[in-house]
């Protein structure tokens, strides 16, 4: 069974509210504000809804997955809400960090230990993350889901943006 099937992935095109929220989030100030407010609020909404939704999925219509990694230095479990990009039968995730300066901590965690758990709408699966050397097709799919991804490579031009494919563990 594919990861998308196992997690029951379904994504609908954004409605007017979703497109408006996405337009604000795609701006530089909006991206900065969302980078600060969205992760804790998404984790809270994910817990309160028992894994059924996040604020980003409700307000922006994005297919948000919750990635649980093991801290590279701490060894503690870390939950991070991310946009899940369908890639064949698997998910891809992009370490854009909202186009901000720093590489997200979860990227370092996956590089140190590529075993993780991904949850989508209250269904979880253990996965292995593989960093992608040529992510052009994933970026294209990401921009189709959230147009704000188009600005991230320019804003974070000083660093490489890691892209990973998540596949179910054997």
Short mmCIF file of C-alpha atoms in Angstrom, two decimals:
data_model
loop_
_atom_site.label_atom_id
_atom_site.label_comp_id
_atom_site.label_asym_id
_atom_site.label_seq_id
_atom_site.Cartn_x
_atom_site.Cartn_y
_atom_site.Cartn_z
CA UNK A 1 0.00 0.00 0.00
CA UNK A 2 1.26 3.48 -0.83
CA UNK A 3 1.86 6.12 1.82
CA UNK A 4 -0.85 8.33 0.32
CA UNK A 5 -3.37 5.46 0.49
CA UNK A 6 -2.29 4.44 3.99
CA UNK A 7 -2.84 7.97 5.28
CA UNK A 8 -6.09 8.51 3.36
CA UNK A 9 -4.70 11.54 1.55
CA UNK A 10 -7.19 13.80 -0.17
CA UNK A 11 -6.74 17.42 -1.10
CA UNK A 12 -9.37 19.75 -2.49
CA UNK A 13 -8.65 22.92 -4.46
CA UNK A 14 -8.61 26.02 -2.25
CA UNK A 15 -11.75 28.13 -1.91
CA UNK A 16 -11.82 31.95 -1.81
CA UNK A 17 -10.90 32.19 1.90
CA UNK A 18 -8.05 29.71 1.42
CA UNK A 19 -6.67 31.68 -1.54
CA UNK A 20 -6.87 34.96 0.44
CA UNK A 21 -5.02 33.47 3.43
CA UNK A 22 -2.43 31.93 1.08
CA UNK A 23 -1.91 35.31 -0.63
CA UNK A 24 -1.19 36.99 2.71
CA UNK A 25 1.06 34.12 3.83
CA UNK A 26 3.05 34.35 0.58
CA UNK A 27 4.13 37.94 1.24
CA UNK A 28 7.39 38.52 3.08
CA UNK A 29 5.73 39.99 6.21
CA UNK A 30 2.97 37.38 6.09
CA UNK A 31 5.50 34.59 5.76
CA UNK A 32 7.45 35.91 8.74
CA UNK A 33 4.29 36.18 10.86
CA UNK A 34 3.09 32.72 9.87
CA UNK A 35 6.54 31.25 10.58
CA UNK A 36 6.23 32.45 14.18
CA UNK A 37 2.52 31.82 14.85
CA UNK A 38 1.55 28.84 12.73
CA UNK A 39 3.70 25.97 14.09
CA UNK A 40 2.58 26.24 17.75
CA UNK A 41 -1.03 26.93 16.75
CA UNK A 42 -0.99 24.02 14.29
CA UNK A 43 0.39 21.65 16.94
CA UNK A 44 -2.32 22.84 19.36
CA UNK A 45 -5.12 22.45 16.78
CA UNK A 46 -3.78 19.02 15.80
CA UNK A 47 -3.95 17.86 19.45
CA UNK A 48 -7.36 19.44 20.14
CA UNK A 49 -8.87 17.94 16.97
CA UNK A 50 -7.31 14.54 17.70
CA UNK A 51 -5.22 14.81 14.53
CA UNK A 52 -8.03 15.73 12.15
CA UNK A 53 -6.92 19.27 11.23
CA UNK A 54 -4.52 22.13 11.79
CA UNK A 55 -5.05 25.87 11.53
CA UNK A 56 -3.18 25.93 8.21
CA UNK A 57 -5.36 23.16 6.79
CA UNK A 58 -8.57 24.88 7.96
CA UNK A 59 -7.69 28.49 7.06
CA UNK A 60 -5.43 28.04 4.05
CA UNK A 61 -6.69 24.71 2.73
CA UNK A 62 -3.21 23.20 2.75
CA UNK A 63 -2.56 19.46 3.16
CA UNK A 64 -0.68 19.65 6.45
CA UNK A 65 1.09 16.58 7.82
CA UNK A 66 2.57 16.32 11.29
CA UNK A 67 6.14 15.05 11.11
CA UNK A 68 7.62 13.52 14.27
CA UNK A 69 11.40 13.33 14.23
CA UNK A 70 14.02 12.53 16.84
CA UNK A 71 16.14 15.51 17.86
CA UNK A 72 19.64 15.24 16.41
CA UNK A 73 21.25 16.47 19.63
CA UNK A 74 18.57 16.02 22.29
CA UNK A 75 17.25 12.62 21.25
CA UNK A 76 13.74 13.88 22.10
CA UNK A 77 10.74 13.54 19.82
CA UNK A 78 9.84 16.73 17.95
CA UNK A 79 6.55 17.39 16.13
CA UNK A 80 6.53 19.75 13.17
CA UNK A 81 3.55 20.67 10.99
CA UNK A 82 4.52 20.73 7.31
CA UNK A 83 2.77 20.89 3.96
CA UNK A 84 2.73 17.37 2.54
CA UNK A 85 3.38 17.37 -1.19
CA UNK A 86 2.13 14.27 -3.05
CA UNK A 87 5.02 12.70 -4.95
CA UNK A 88 3.96 9.60 -6.83
CA UNK A 89 2.58 7.33 -4.11
CA UNK A 90 4.57 9.02 -1.33
CA UNK A 91 4.82 12.43 0.34
CA UNK A 92 7.53 15.01 -0.12
CA UNK A 93 8.35 17.74 2.38
CA UNK A 94 10.33 20.90 1.76
CA UNK A 95 12.71 22.47 4.29
CA UNK A 96 11.92 26.02 3.20
CA UNK A 97 11.16 27.25 6.71
CA UNK A 98 8.70 29.76 5.22
CA UNK A 99 11.59 31.18 3.20
CA UNK A 100 13.27 32.41 6.39
CA UNK A 101 17.06 32.58 6.94
CA UNK A 102 17.62 29.46 9.04
CA UNK A 103 17.38 25.85 7.99
CA UNK A 104 14.54 24.26 9.99
CA UNK A 105 15.62 22.00 12.87
CA UNK A 106 13.63 19.08 11.49
CA UNK A 107 15.96 19.03 8.45
CA UNK A 108 18.96 18.50 10.74
CA UNK A 109 16.99 15.85 12.65
CA UNK A 110 16.16 13.88 9.48
CA UNK A 111 19.72 14.10 8.22
CA UNK A 112 20.94 12.65 11.53
CA UNK A 113 18.19 10.01 11.77
CA UNK A 114 15.96 9.56 8.70
CA UNK A 115 13.36 7.44 10.51
CA UNK A 116 10.23 9.41 11.43
CA UNK A 117 6.47 9.25 11.81
CA UNK A 118 4.06 11.21 9.64
CA UNK A 119 0.44 11.83 10.60
CA UNK A 120 -2.33 13.08 8.36
CA UNK A 121 -5.93 13.50 9.48
CA UNK A 122 -5.51 11.27 12.54
CA UNK A 123 -3.74 8.44 10.68
CA UNK A 124 -0.04 7.85 11.34
CA UNK A 125 2.64 5.90 9.48
CA UNK A 126 6.31 5.20 10.15
CA UNK A 127 8.47 6.51 7.33
CA UNK A 128 12.02 6.69 6.04
CA UNK A 129 13.08 10.08 4.70
CA UNK A 130 15.37 10.32 1.69
CA UNK A 131 16.86 13.66 0.69
CA UNK A 132 16.25 14.42 -2.99
CA UNK A 133 19.18 15.55 -5.14
CA UNK A 134 17.07 17.00 -8.00
CA UNK A 135 13.75 18.19 -6.56
CA UNK A 136 12.49 20.19 -9.60
CA UNK A 137 9.31 18.12 -10.05
CA UNK A 138 8.55 18.33 -6.33
CA UNK A 139 8.92 22.12 -6.36
CA UNK A 140 6.54 22.26 -9.34
CA UNK A 141 3.93 20.21 -7.46
CA UNK A 142 4.49 22.30 -4.31
CA UNK A 143 3.81 25.55 -6.21
CA UNK A 144 0.60 24.00 -7.59
CA UNK A 145 -0.60 23.34 -4.01
CA UNK A 146 0.65 26.59 -2.48
CA UNK A 147 1.81 29.40 -4.83
CA UNK A 148 3.82 30.97 -1.97
CA UNK A 149 6.50 28.32 -2.52
CA UNK A 150 7.60 30.28 -5.61
CA UNK A 151 9.14 33.03 -3.44
CA UNK A 152 10.96 30.79 -0.96
CA UNK A 153 14.05 29.92 -3.07
CA UNK A 154 14.65 33.63 -3.69
CA UNK A 155 14.19 34.58 -0.02
CA UNK A 156 16.43 31.74 1.16
CA UNK A 157 18.96 32.02 -1.70
CA UNK A 158 21.84 32.04 0.79
CA UNK A 159 21.20 28.37 1.67
CA UNK A 160 20.19 25.12 0.03
CA UNK A 161 16.57 24.19 0.73
CA UNK A 162 16.40 20.49 1.54
CA UNK A 163 13.64 18.38 0.01
CA UNK A 164 12.81 14.91 1.34
CA UNK A 165 10.60 12.09 0.13
CA UNK A 166 8.85 10.11 2.86
CA UNK A 167 8.29 6.42 2.16
CA UNK A 168 6.69 3.83 4.45
CA UNK A 169 9.19 1.79 6.44
CA UNK A 170 9.57 -1.73 5.06
#
